């Protein structure tokens, strides 16, 4: 198994309906190939973790990278893992309050990563939330 973490930038700020569409597709496709993870949106930035069988994660990432709704995808971390950080989520996501602007991303992300023990995952998500705190 591997775990890949990347950041990218949306071409335009996504509506919550567009984001819901991405999450629906992600959950369907990822569940079919045993990929799990977390997708966080902060302004126009995405931070996503994909974890699962190496070939499934890489194929999923290549498809995501080619998506015209975002650009400048940069892999922050890509390494073998023995345990998943998000075993229960075909694609986890922050509560929509953050996107509506009536909750803070820092608080939402803190709750999402509270059960995570992997230090790399914790640091990337906490740092992203801090940078995009509103
Ligand atoms: C930020 C972002 C994250 C995405 N994450 C996933 C994902 O985890 N899994 C997935 O299958 N598609 C994801 N997508 C969508 C893919 O780029 C692509 O549209 C989709 O996989 C096509 O699936 P379909 O052929 O079943 O419609 C993401 C797109 C964006 C913009």
Coordinates of C-alpha atoms and ligand atoms in Angstrom, one line a residue:
X1 CA 0.0 0.0 0.0
X2 CA 1.1 3.6 -0.6
X3 CA -0.1 7.0 0.6
X4 CA 0.1 10.0 -1.6
X5 CA -0.5 13.6 -0.5
X6 CA -0.8 16.4 -3.0
X7 CA -1.9 20.1 -3.2
X8 CA -3.5 21.8 -6.2
X9 CA -5.3 25.0 -7.1
X10 CA -8.9 25.2 -8.4
X11 CA -9.3 27.1 -11.7
X12 CA -12.2 28.9 -10.1
X13 CA -13.7 28.7 -6.6
X14 CA -16.0 25.7 -6.7
X15 CA -19.6 25.9 -5.6
X16 CA -20.7 23.4 -3.0
X17 CA -22.8 21.6 -5.7
X18 CA -19.7 21.1 -7.8
X19 CA -17.7 19.9 -4.9
X20 CA -20.5 17.5 -4.0
X21 CA -20.3 16.1 -7.5
X22 CA -16.6 15.5 -7.1
X23 CA -17.1 13.8 -3.8
X24 CA -19.8 11.6 -5.1
X25 CA -17.7 10.5 -8.1
X26 CA -14.6 10.1 -5.8
X27 CA -16.4 7.9 -3.3
X28 CA -17.9 5.6 -6.0
X29 CA -14.6 5.2 -7.9
X30 CA -12.4 5.0 -4.9
X31 CA -14.5 2.4 -3.2
X32 CA -14.3 0.2 -6.3
X33 CA -10.5 0.1 -6.2
X34 CA -10.0 0.1 -2.4
X35 CA -8.7 3.7 -2.2
X36 CA -9.5 5.8 0.9
X37 CA -8.5 9.3 1.9
X38 CA -9.4 12.9 2.8
X39 CA -10.0 16.0 0.6
X40 CA -9.9 19.4 2.2
X41 CA -10.7 22.7 0.4
X42 CA -9.3 26.0 1.6
X43 CA -10.2 28.9 -0.6
X44 CA -9.0 27.8 -4.1
X45 CA -6.6 25.3 -2.7
X46 CA -7.1 21.5 -2.4
X47 CA -5.2 19.2 -0.1
X48 CA -5.9 15.5 -0.7
X49 CA -4.6 12.2 0.6
X50 CA -5.1 9.0 -1.4
X51 CA -4.1 5.7 0.2
X52 CA -4.5 2.1 -0.9
X53 CA -2.9 -0.4 -3.4
X54 CA 0.0 1.3 -5.2
X55 CA -1.4 0.9 -8.7
X56 CA -4.9 2.1 -7.8
X57 CA -3.6 5.2 -6.0
X58 CA -1.3 6.1 -8.9
X59 CA -4.0 5.6 -11.5
X60 CA -6.4 7.6 -9.5
X61 CA -3.9 10.4 -9.0
X62 CA -3.1 10.5 -12.7
X63 CA -6.8 10.9 -13.5
X64 CA -7.3 13.6 -10.9
X65 CA -4.2 15.5 -12.1
X66 CA -5.6 15.7 -15.6
X67 CA -8.9 17.2 -14.3
X68 CA -9.4 20.7 -15.9
X69 CA -11.1 22.0 -12.7
X70 CA -7.8 22.4 -11.0
X71 CA -4.1 22.8 -12.0
X72 CA -0.6 22.9 -10.5
X73 CA -0.9 19.6 -8.6
X74 CA 2.3 19.0 -6.6
X75 CA 3.0 15.8 -4.7
X76 CA 4.1 16.6 -1.2
X77 CA 4.6 13.0 0.0
X78 CA 4.3 9.6 -1.5
X79 CA 5.4 6.6 0.5
X80 CA 4.7 3.0 1.4
X81 CA 2.4 2.5 4.4
X82 CA 1.3 -0.5 6.4
X83 CA -1.8 1.1 7.9
X84 CA -4.4 3.5 6.5
X85 CA -5.1 6.8 8.2
X86 CA -8.6 7.0 6.8
X87 CA -9.8 3.4 6.7
X88 CA -13.5 4.3 6.9
X89 CA -13.6 7.0 4.2
X90 CA -13.7 6.4 0.4
X91 CA -13.1 10.1 0.5
X92 CA -13.6 12.1 3.7
X93 CA -14.3 15.8 3.6
X94 CA -14.7 18.8 5.9
X95 CA -18.2 19.8 7.0
X96 CA -19.8 22.2 4.5
X97 CA -19.9 25.0 7.2
X98 CA -16.3 25.7 6.4
X99 CA -17.1 26.4 2.7
X100 CA -20.1 28.5 3.5
X101 CA -17.9 30.6 5.8
X102 CA -19.8 29.9 9.0
X103 CA -17.1 27.7 10.6
X104 CA -13.4 27.8 10.6
X105 CA -11.3 25.4 8.6
X106 CA -8.8 25.1 11.5
X107 CA -11.5 23.7 13.8
X108 CA -13.0 21.4 11.2
X109 CA -9.6 20.0 10.2
X110 CA -8.6 19.5 13.9
X111 CA -11.7 17.4 14.4
X112 CA -11.0 15.4 11.2
X113 CA -7.4 14.6 12.1
X114 CA -7.9 14.1 15.8
X115 CA -8.0 10.3 15.5
X116 CA -4.9 10.2 13.1
X117 CA -1.6 9.1 14.6
X118 CA 0.6 9.4 11.5
X119 CA 2.7 12.5 12.0
X120 CA 3.1 13.3 8.3
X121 CA -0.6 13.3 7.7
X122 CA -1.2 15.4 10.8
X123 CA 1.4 18.0 9.9
X124 CA 0.2 18.6 6.3
X125 CA -3.4 18.9 7.2
X126 CA -2.9 21.0 10.3
X127 CA -0.5 23.3 8.4
X128 CA -2.9 23.6 5.5
X129 CA -5.7 24.5 7.9
X130 CA -3.6 27.1 9.6
X131 CA -2.6 28.8 6.3
X132 CA -6.2 28.8 5.1
X133 CA -7.8 29.8 8.3
X134 CA -10.3 32.6 7.8
Ligands
LIG1 C1 -9.6 18.2 -6.3 C2 -10.2 16.9 -6.9 C3 -10.1 15.7 -6.3 C4 -10.6 14.6 -6.9 N1 -10.6 13.4 -6.2 C5 -11.0 12.2 -6.9 C6 -10.8 11.0 -6.2 O1 -10.4 10.9 -5.1 N2 -11.2 9.9 -6.9 C7 -11.8 9.9 -8.2 O2 -12.1 8.9 -8.7 N3 -11.9 11.1 -8.8 C8 -11.5 12.3 -8.2 N4 -11.7 13.5 -8.8 C9 -12.4 13.5 -10.1 C10 -11.5 13.1 -11.2 O3 -10.7 14.1 -11.6 C11 -12.4 12.6 -12.4 O4 -13.3 13.7 -12.8 C12 -13.2 11.4 -12.1 O5 -12.4 10.4 -11.5 C13 -13.8 10.8 -13.4 O6 -14.6 9.7 -13.0 P1 -15.8 9.1 -13.9 O7 -15.1 8.7 -15.2 O8 -16.3 8.0 -13.1 O9 -16.8 10.3 -14.1 C14 -11.2 14.7 -8.2 C15 -11.2 15.9 -8.9 C16 -10.7 17.0 -8.2 C17 -10.8 18.4 -9.0

